[in-house]
Amino acid sequence: MQRYFLENNEYENGKIEIRGDDFHHIVRVMRMSVGSKIDVVFPNRQTAICEIANILPDVLEAKVVSVRDEIRELPIKVTVAGGLLKGDKFDIVVQKGTELGAAAFLPFTSERSIVKLEEKKRKRRLERWQKIAKEAAEQSERTMIPKCLEPVSFQELLLISQSYEKKIVAYEEEGRNHHREQLPQTLKELQAGEALLFVFGPEGGFSKAEIDALKANDFIVCGLGPRILRAETAPLYALAAISFYFELLR
């Protein structure tokens, strides 16, 4: 069944209402009718099977058939902070990162960033990323939509990092030098419910000065294996490793 995220937890007499883009998708795109069933997620992350009861010009009414709790989220909250990338590469990071369990995405500019977003483009790009995250969360049957945050500067990233329990930066030199212990050791120290900020550079990577600044702000520098990964691949590798460690290995 197609999954949709609701904006509130309230439903009267066992019924919900759906409007806006989701209404359009159900009625115009999926061409569902009265009697069709949909899967919905409430803001409290409870999920429900609902049956369409009535379709009006701009609102759909559905009755709640069953409510349940699902375990679909990573036990730790991972924010992927990535350097802005060329073309649609950051779109890929948001889409696939959502499927892999990221809780939030934080784009930033740094010394070697190629992409510089103008103010008028920033809002459109942010809206696009949030829409991608929503659609990917529906497709992968998650119980939350990751938050796409406003792009920040490298210095702002350092300030934001102060609110996280654990902070990691992926750095290709660590992989070249076969340093393998930092990532698994950090994951071992994380407890359920804690937040992890995982930082990845743009296409040109980080400068030595930036790595030094990250270290000075308590970041753990780690490699992602012996191969050098593209900027859009590294976050997905890291999320897959985190998922394996917390959801399959334990």
PDB file of C-alpha atoms in Angstrom:
ATOM      1  CA  MET A   1       0.000   0.000   0.000  1.00  0.00           C
ATOM      2  CA  GLN A   2       1.029   3.562  -0.647  1.00  0.00           C
ATOM      3  CA  ARG A   3       2.177   5.381   2.517  1.00  0.00           C
ATOM      4  CA  TYR A   4       1.262   8.960   3.403  1.00  0.00           C
ATOM      5  CA  PHE A   5       2.335  11.186   6.284  1.00  0.00           C
ATOM      6  CA  LEU A   6      -0.374  13.081   8.166  1.00  0.00           C
ATOM      7  CA  GLU A   7       0.124  16.492   9.757  1.00  0.00           C
ATOM      8  CA  ASN A   8      -1.690  15.772  13.043  1.00  0.00           C
ATOM      9  CA  ASN A   9      -2.576  12.887  15.357  1.00  0.00           C
ATOM     10  CA  GLU A  10      -6.260  13.760  15.630  1.00  0.00           C
ATOM     11  CA  TYR A  11      -9.041  11.779  14.054  1.00  0.00           C
ATOM     12  CA  GLU A  12     -12.699  11.972  14.994  1.00  0.00           C
ATOM     13  CA  ASN A  13     -15.001   8.951  15.021  1.00  0.00           C
ATOM     14  CA  GLY A  14     -12.213   6.828  13.551  1.00  0.00           C
ATOM     15  CA  LYS A  15     -11.895   9.023  10.440  1.00  0.00           C
ATOM     16  CA  ILE A  16      -9.124  11.097   8.890  1.00  0.00           C
ATOM     17  CA  GLU A  17      -9.043  13.760   6.177  1.00  0.00           C
ATOM     18  CA  ILE A  18      -6.360  14.194   3.504  1.00  0.00           C
ATOM     19  CA  ARG A  19      -5.931  17.346   1.430  1.00  0.00           C
ATOM     20  CA  GLY A  20      -3.365  19.072  -0.771  1.00  0.00           C
ATOM     21  CA  ASP A  21      -0.619  17.212  -2.625  1.00  0.00           C
ATOM     22  CA  ASP A  22      -1.407  13.859  -1.004  1.00  0.00           C
ATOM     23  CA  PHE A  23      -5.072  14.200  -1.996  1.00  0.00           C
ATOM     24  CA  HIS A  24      -3.968  14.896  -5.568  1.00  0.00           C
ATOM     25  CA  HIS A  25      -1.598  11.911  -5.555  1.00  0.00           C
ATOM     26  CA  ILE A  26      -4.205   9.489  -4.208  1.00  0.00           C
ATOM     27  CA  VAL A  27      -7.052  10.619  -6.464  1.00  0.00           C
ATOM     28  CA  ARG A  28      -5.358  11.879  -9.658  1.00  0.00           C
ATOM     29  CA  VAL A  29      -2.112   9.901  -9.812  1.00  0.00           C
ATOM     30  CA  MET A  30      -2.904   6.601  -8.085  1.00  0.00           C
ATOM     31  CA  ARG A  31      -6.568   6.836  -9.199  1.00  0.00           C
ATOM     32  CA  MET A  32      -7.832   5.248  -5.996  1.00  0.00           C
ATOM     33  CA  SER A  33     -11.533   5.120  -5.266  1.00  0.00           C
ATOM     34  CA  VAL A  34     -13.911   4.521  -2.363  1.00  0.00           C
ATOM     35  CA  GLY A  35     -12.955   1.247  -0.706  1.00  0.00           C
ATOM     36  CA  SER A  36      -9.251   1.479  -1.564  1.00  0.00           C
ATOM     37  CA  LYS A  37      -6.837   1.125   1.359  1.00  0.00           C
ATOM     38  CA  ILE A  38      -3.902   3.393   2.172  1.00  0.00           C
ATOM     39  CA  ASP A  39      -1.157   3.338   4.780  1.00  0.00           C
ATOM     40  CA  VAL A  40      -0.785   6.512   6.875  1.00  0.00           C
ATOM     41  CA  VAL A  41       1.727   7.720   9.467  1.00  0.00           C
ATOM     42  CA  PHE A  42       0.778  10.086  12.277  1.00  0.00           C
ATOM     43  CA  PRO A  43       3.279  12.654  13.642  1.00  0.00           C
ATOM     44  CA  ASN A  44       3.681  10.481  16.759  1.00  0.00           C
ATOM     45  CA  ARG A  45       5.006   7.774  14.355  1.00  0.00           C
ATOM     46  CA  GLN A  46       2.078   5.437  14.816  1.00  0.00           C
ATOM     47  CA  THR A  47       0.910   3.950  11.549  1.00  0.00           C
ATOM     48  CA  ALA A  48      -2.560   2.965  10.439  1.00  0.00           C
ATOM     49  CA  ILE A  49      -4.349   1.178   7.641  1.00  0.00           C
ATOM     50  CA  CYS A  50      -7.214   3.331   6.382  1.00  0.00           C
ATOM     51  CA  GLU A  51     -10.017   2.717   3.913  1.00  0.00           C
ATOM     52  CA  ILE A  52     -11.227   5.519   1.664  1.00  0.00           C
ATOM     53  CA  ALA A  53     -14.821   6.344   2.602  1.00  0.00           C
ATOM     54  CA  ASN A  54     -15.560   9.463   0.570  1.00  0.00           C
ATOM     55  CA  ILE A  55     -13.867  11.621  -2.094  1.00  0.00           C
ATOM     56  CA  LEU A  56     -14.954  15.260  -2.294  1.00  0.00           C
ATOM     57  CA  PRO A  57     -13.626  17.941  -4.704  1.00  0.00           C
ATOM     58  CA  ASP A  58     -10.660  18.863  -2.490  1.00  0.00           C
ATOM     59  CA  VAL A  59     -10.651  16.466   0.462  1.00  0.00           C
ATOM     60  CA  LEU A  60     -10.565  12.727   0.955  1.00  0.00           C
ATOM     61  CA  GLU A  61     -12.198  11.073   3.958  1.00  0.00           C
ATOM     62  CA  ALA A  62     -10.983   7.693   5.166  1.00  0.00           C
ATOM     63  CA  LYS A  63     -11.844   5.467   8.115  1.00  0.00           C
ATOM     64  CA  VAL A  64      -9.127   4.012  10.335  1.00  0.00           C
ATOM     65  CA  VAL A  65      -9.143   0.227  10.099  1.00  0.00           C
ATOM     66  CA  SER A  66      -6.208  -0.584  12.376  1.00  0.00           C
ATOM     67  CA  VAL A  67      -3.444   1.270  14.239  1.00  0.00           C
ATOM     68  CA  ARG A  68      -0.024  -0.163  15.013  1.00  0.00           C
ATOM     69  CA  ASP A  69       3.491   0.703  16.154  1.00  0.00           C
ATOM     70  CA  GLU A  70       6.392  -0.103  13.839  1.00  0.00           C
ATOM     71  CA  ILE A  71      10.143  -0.239  14.346  1.00  0.00           C
ATOM     72  CA  ARG A  72      11.508   1.279  11.141  1.00  0.00           C
ATOM     73  CA  GLU A  73      14.004   3.896  12.347  1.00  0.00           C
ATOM     74  CA  LEU A  74      17.673   3.607  13.238  1.00  0.00           C
ATOM     75  CA  PRO A  75      18.218   3.514  17.018  1.00  0.00           C
ATOM     76  CA  ILE A  76      20.539   6.541  16.722  1.00  0.00           C
ATOM     77  CA  LYS A  77      19.753   9.847  15.025  1.00  0.00           C
ATOM     78  CA  VAL A  78      22.178  10.420  12.164  1.00  0.00           C
ATOM     79  CA  THR A  79      22.523  13.857  10.609  1.00  0.00           C
ATOM     80  CA  VAL A  80      24.353  13.753   7.288  1.00  0.00           C
ATOM     81  CA  ALA A  81      26.279  16.990   6.793  1.00  0.00           C
ATOM     82  CA  GLY A  82      27.527  17.110   3.226  1.00  0.00           C
ATOM     83  CA  GLY A  83      29.319  19.648   1.102  1.00  0.00           C
ATOM     84  CA  LEU A  84      27.097  21.076  -1.625  1.00  0.00           C
ATOM     85  CA  LEU A  85      27.562  19.045  -4.817  1.00  0.00           C
ATOM     86  CA  LYS A  86      27.261  19.689  -8.541  1.00  0.00           C
ATOM     87  CA  GLY A  87      24.104  18.898 -10.488  1.00  0.00           C
ATOM     88  CA  ASP A  88      21.640  16.565  -8.817  1.00  0.00           C
ATOM     89  CA  LYS A  89      24.192  14.716  -6.702  1.00  0.00           C
ATOM     90  CA  PHE A  90      22.904  16.073  -3.401  1.00  0.00           C
ATOM     91  CA  ASP A  91      19.402  15.026  -4.510  1.00  0.00           C
ATOM     92  CA  ILE A  92      20.756  11.471  -4.671  1.00  0.00           C
ATOM     93  CA  VAL A  93      22.264  11.779  -1.194  1.00  0.00           C
ATOM     94  CA  VAL A  94      18.896  12.918   0.192  1.00  0.00           C
ATOM     95  CA  GLN A  95      16.879  10.241  -1.608  1.00  0.00           C
ATOM     96  CA  LYS A  96      19.114   7.261  -0.895  1.00  0.00           C
ATOM     97  CA  GLY A  97      20.125   8.594   2.515  1.00  0.00           C
ATOM     98  CA  THR A  98      16.452   8.709   3.483  1.00  0.00           C
ATOM     99  CA  GLU A  99      16.011   5.112   2.396  1.00  0.00           C
ATOM    100  CA  LEU A 100      19.037   4.169   4.525  1.00  0.00           C
ATOM    101  CA  GLY A 101      17.718   5.836   7.666  1.00  0.00           C
ATOM    102  CA  ALA A 102      19.199   9.344   7.974  1.00  0.00           C
ATOM    103  CA  ALA A 103      17.345  11.631  10.392  1.00  0.00           C
ATOM    104  CA  ALA A 104      18.436  14.936   8.811  1.00  0.00           C
ATOM    105  CA  PHE A 105      20.550  16.453   6.036  1.00  0.00           C
ATOM    106  CA  LEU A 106      22.718  19.524   6.504  1.00  0.00           C
ATOM    107  CA  PRO A 107      24.358  20.917   3.325  1.00  0.00           C
ATOM    108  CA  PHE A 108      27.286  23.291   3.748  1.00  0.00           C
ATOM    109  CA  THR A 109      29.873  25.219   1.764  1.00  0.00           C
ATOM    110  CA  SER A 110      33.592  24.879   2.427  1.00  0.00           C
ATOM    111  CA  GLU A 111      36.926  25.978   1.001  1.00  0.00           C
ATOM    112  CA  ARG A 112      36.838  23.607  -1.978  1.00  0.00           C
ATOM    113  CA  SER A 113      33.108  23.759  -2.673  1.00  0.00           C
ATOM    114  CA  ILE A 114      32.320  24.244  -6.343  1.00  0.00           C
ATOM    115  CA  VAL A 115      28.605  24.974  -5.859  1.00  0.00           C
ATOM    116  CA  LYS A 116      27.552  28.312  -4.356  1.00  0.00           C
ATOM    117  CA  LEU A 117      23.800  28.698  -3.933  1.00  0.00           C
ATOM    118  CA  GLU A 118      22.324  32.129  -4.554  1.00  0.00           C
ATOM    119  CA  GLU A 119      19.683  33.242  -2.063  1.00  0.00           C
ATOM    120  CA  LYS A 120      16.771  32.911  -4.523  1.00  0.00           C
ATOM    121  CA  LYS A 121      17.877  29.399  -5.508  1.00  0.00           C
ATOM    122  CA  ARG A 122      18.346  28.315  -1.907  1.00  0.00           C
ATOM    123  CA  LYS A 123      14.638  28.212  -1.061  1.00  0.00           C
ATOM    124  CA  ARG A 124      13.733  26.292  -4.233  1.00  0.00           C
ATOM    125  CA  ARG A 125      16.516  23.778  -3.678  1.00  0.00           C
ATOM    126  CA  LEU A 126      15.524  23.277  -0.048  1.00  0.00           C
ATOM    127  CA  GLU A 127      11.899  22.678  -1.021  1.00  0.00           C
ATOM    128  CA  ARG A 128      13.055  20.186  -3.642  1.00  0.00           C
ATOM    129  CA  TRP A 129      15.196  18.274  -1.137  1.00  0.00           C
ATOM    130  CA  GLN A 130      12.358  18.127   1.385  1.00  0.00           C
ATOM    131  CA  LYS A 131       9.984  16.784  -1.267  1.00  0.00           C
ATOM    132  CA  ILE A 132      12.535  14.148  -2.262  1.00  0.00           C
ATOM    133  CA  ALA A 133      12.921  13.149   1.389  1.00  0.00           C
ATOM    134  CA  LYS A 134       9.146  12.854   1.814  1.00  0.00           C
ATOM    135  CA  GLU A 135       8.721  10.668  -1.262  1.00  0.00           C
ATOM    136  CA  ALA A 136      11.676   8.464  -0.289  1.00  0.00           C
ATOM    137  CA  ALA A 137      10.316   8.098   3.261  1.00  0.00           C
ATOM    138  CA  GLU A 138       6.959   6.982   1.855  1.00  0.00           C
ATOM    139  CA  GLN A 139       8.576   4.530  -0.556  1.00  0.00           C
ATOM    140  CA  SER A 140      10.833   2.980   2.102  1.00  0.00           C
ATOM    141  CA  GLU A 141       7.970   2.824   4.633  1.00  0.00           C
ATOM    142  CA  ARG A 142       9.662   4.932   7.261  1.00  0.00           C
ATOM    143  CA  THR A 143       7.791   6.394  10.212  1.00  0.00           C
ATOM    144  CA  MET A 144       9.363   9.859   9.944  1.00  0.00           C
ATOM    145  CA  ILE A 145      10.455  12.246   7.201  1.00  0.00           C
ATOM    146  CA  PRO A 146      14.070  13.422   7.549  1.00  0.00           C
ATOM    147  CA  LYS A 147      14.527  17.148   7.942  1.00  0.00           C
ATOM    148  CA  CYS A 148      16.432  18.982   5.201  1.00  0.00           C
ATOM    149  CA  LEU A 149      18.157  21.919   6.871  1.00  0.00           C
ATOM    150  CA  GLU A 150      19.209  25.271   5.430  1.00  0.00           C
ATOM    151  CA  PRO A 151      22.676  25.273   3.807  1.00  0.00           C
ATOM    152  CA  VAL A 152      25.307  26.747   6.132  1.00  0.00           C
ATOM    153  CA  SER A 153      28.924  27.858   5.972  1.00  0.00           C
ATOM    154  CA  PHE A 154      31.780  25.735   7.303  1.00  0.00           C
ATOM    155  CA  GLN A 155      32.076  27.985  10.360  1.00  0.00           C
ATOM    156  CA  GLU A 156      28.346  27.653  11.035  1.00  0.00           C
ATOM    157  CA  LEU A 157      28.723  23.888  10.754  1.00  0.00           C
ATOM    158  CA  LEU A 158      31.325  23.971  13.534  1.00  0.00           C
ATOM    159  CA  LEU A 159      28.923  25.902  15.764  1.00  0.00           C
ATOM    160  CA  ILE A 160      26.020  23.536  15.054  1.00  0.00           C
ATOM    161  CA  SER A 161      28.234  20.536  15.826  1.00  0.00           C
ATOM    162  CA  GLN A 162      28.459  21.553  19.494  1.00  0.00           C
ATOM    163  CA  SER A 163      24.968  20.142  20.170  1.00  0.00           C
ATOM    164  CA  TYR A 164      25.880  16.567  19.109  1.00  0.00           C
ATOM    165  CA  GLU A 165      27.065  13.742  21.385  1.00  0.00           C
ATOM    166  CA  LYS A 166      29.286  12.248  18.693  1.00  0.00           C
ATOM    167  CA  LYS A 167      30.864  13.866  15.629  1.00  0.00           C
ATOM    168  CA  ILE A 168      32.688  12.125  12.781  1.00  0.00           C
ATOM    169  CA  VAL A 169      34.271  13.455   9.622  1.00  0.00           C
ATOM    170  CA  ALA A 170      35.120  11.143   6.730  1.00  0.00           C
ATOM    171  CA  TYR A 171      38.596  11.878   5.378  1.00  0.00           C
ATOM    172  CA  GLU A 172      40.180  10.020   2.476  1.00  0.00           C
ATOM    173  CA  GLU A 173      43.701  10.196   3.925  1.00  0.00           C
ATOM    174  CA  GLU A 174      42.616   7.939   6.773  1.00  0.00           C
ATOM    175  CA  GLY A 175      41.549   5.322   4.232  1.00  0.00           C
ATOM    176  CA  ARG A 176      44.784   5.652   2.309  1.00  0.00           C
ATOM    177  CA  ASN A 177      46.706   5.073   5.537  1.00  0.00           C
ATOM    178  CA  HIS A 178      44.569   2.014   6.373  1.00  0.00           C
ATOM    179  CA  HIS A 179      43.205   3.475   9.612  1.00  0.00           C
ATOM    180  CA  ARG A 180      40.109   1.358  10.189  1.00  0.00           C
ATOM    181  CA  GLU A 181      39.307   1.467  13.880  1.00  0.00           C
ATOM    182  CA  GLN A 182      37.778   4.940  14.327  1.00  0.00           C
ATOM    183  CA  LEU A 183      34.323   4.325  12.804  1.00  0.00           C
ATOM    184  CA  PRO A 184      33.532   0.975  14.488  1.00  0.00           C
ATOM    185  CA  GLN A 185      34.868   2.260  17.822  1.00  0.00           C
ATOM    186  CA  THR A 186      32.661   5.352  17.633  1.00  0.00           C
ATOM    187  CA  LEU A 187      29.582   3.285  16.786  1.00  0.00           C
ATOM    188  CA  LYS A 188      30.364   0.978  19.692  1.00  0.00           C
ATOM    189  CA  GLU A 189      30.300   3.942  22.080  1.00  0.00           C
ATOM    190  CA  LEU A 190      26.944   5.292  20.838  1.00  0.00           C
ATOM    191  CA  GLN A 191      23.811   4.536  22.840  1.00  0.00           C
ATOM    192  CA  ALA A 192      20.259   4.244  21.515  1.00  0.00           C
ATOM    193  CA  GLY A 193      18.628   7.651  21.183  1.00  0.00           C
ATOM    194  CA  GLU A 194      21.895   9.572  20.861  1.00  0.00           C
ATOM    195  CA  ALA A 195      22.651  11.881  17.945  1.00  0.00           C
ATOM    196  CA  LEU A 196      25.540  11.479  15.517  1.00  0.00           C
ATOM    197  CA  LEU A 197      26.758  14.187  13.154  1.00  0.00           C
ATOM    198  CA  PHE A 198      28.570  12.601  10.196  1.00  0.00           C
ATOM    199  CA  VAL A 199      30.365  15.107   7.954  1.00  0.00           C
ATOM    200  CA  PHE A 200      31.414  14.566   4.340  1.00  0.00           C
ATOM    201  CA  GLY A 201      33.323  16.946   2.106  1.00  0.00           C
ATOM    202  CA  PRO A 202      32.435  18.258  -1.369  1.00  0.00           C
ATOM    203  CA  GLU A 203      33.956  16.932  -4.616  1.00  0.00           C
ATOM    204  CA  GLY A 204      37.325  18.508  -3.827  1.00  0.00           C
ATOM    205  CA  GLY A 205      37.406  17.195  -0.274  1.00  0.00           C
ATOM    206  CA  PHE A 206      38.586  19.085   2.796  1.00  0.00           C
ATOM    207  CA  SER A 207      41.686  21.232   3.130  1.00  0.00           C
ATOM    208  CA  LYS A 208      44.228  20.451   5.843  1.00  0.00           C
ATOM    209  CA  ALA A 209      43.139  23.592   7.700  1.00  0.00           C
ATOM    210  CA  GLU A 210      39.509  22.440   7.712  1.00  0.00           C
ATOM    211  CA  ILE A 211      40.435  19.004   9.037  1.00  0.00           C
ATOM    212  CA  ASP A 212      42.479  20.678  11.772  1.00  0.00           C
ATOM    213  CA  ALA A 213      39.480  22.875  12.639  1.00  0.00           C
ATOM    214  CA  LEU A 214      37.191  19.849  12.811  1.00  0.00           C
ATOM    215  CA  LYS A 215      39.655  18.037  15.082  1.00  0.00           C
ATOM    216  CA  ALA A 216      39.833  21.117  17.310  1.00  0.00           C
ATOM    217  CA  ASN A 217      36.038  20.886  17.631  1.00  0.00           C
ATOM    218  CA  ASP A 218      36.171  17.276  18.851  1.00  0.00           C
ATOM    219  CA  PHE A 219      35.459  15.553  15.532  1.00  0.00           C
ATOM    220  CA  ILE A 220      36.728  12.015  15.120  1.00  0.00           C
ATOM    221  CA  VAL A 221      38.475  11.647  11.769  1.00  0.00           C
ATOM    222  CA  CYS A 222      37.801   8.303  10.094  1.00  0.00           C
ATOM    223  CA  GLY A 223      38.342   6.468   6.842  1.00  0.00           C
ATOM    224  CA  LEU A 224      35.692   4.547   4.908  1.00  0.00           C
ATOM    225  CA  GLY A 225      37.812   1.657   3.748  1.00  0.00           C
ATOM    226  CA  PRO A 226      40.725   1.415   1.314  1.00  0.00           C
ATOM    227  CA  ARG A 227      38.894   2.760  -1.740  1.00  0.00           C
ATOM    228  CA  ILE A 228      38.339   6.447  -2.432  1.00  0.00           C
ATOM    229  CA  LEU A 229      34.610   7.122  -2.708  1.00  0.00           C
ATOM    230  CA  ARG A 230      32.843   9.875  -4.589  1.00  0.00           C
ATOM    231  CA  ALA A 231      31.319  12.686  -2.541  1.00  0.00           C
ATOM    232  CA  GLU A 232      27.784  11.372  -3.162  1.00  0.00           C
ATOM    233  CA  THR A 233      28.762   7.759  -2.417  1.00  0.00           C
ATOM    234  CA  ALA A 234      30.533   8.256   0.926  1.00  0.00           C
ATOM    235  CA  PRO A 235      27.414   9.217   2.962  1.00  0.00           C
ATOM    236  CA  LEU A 236      25.540   6.194   1.624  1.00  0.00           C
ATOM    237  CA  TYR A 237      28.431   3.876   2.493  1.00  0.00           C
ATOM    238  CA  ALA A 238      28.473   5.286   6.029  1.00  0.00           C
ATOM    239  CA  LEU A 239      24.711   4.955   6.512  1.00  0.00           C
ATOM    240  CA  ALA A 240      24.765   1.364   5.243  1.00  0.00           C
ATOM    241  CA  ALA A 241      27.586   0.559   7.686  1.00  0.00           C
ATOM    242  CA  ILE A 242      25.642   2.160  10.555  1.00  0.00           C
ATOM    243  CA  SER A 243      22.490   0.235   9.628  1.00  0.00           C
ATOM    244  CA  PHE A 244      24.426  -3.045   9.497  1.00  0.00           C
ATOM    245  CA  TYR A 245      26.037  -2.388  12.870  1.00  0.00           C
ATOM    246  CA  PHE A 246      22.889  -1.363  14.758  1.00  0.00           C
ATOM    247  CA  GLU A 247      20.134  -3.280  12.957  1.00  0.00           C
ATOM    248  CA  LEU A 248      21.731  -6.528  11.750  1.00  0.00           C
ATOM    249  CA  LEU A 249      24.911  -7.177  13.708  1.00  0.00           C
ATOM    250  CA  ARG A 250      23.500  -6.543  17.191  1.00  0.00           C
TER     251      ARG A 250
END
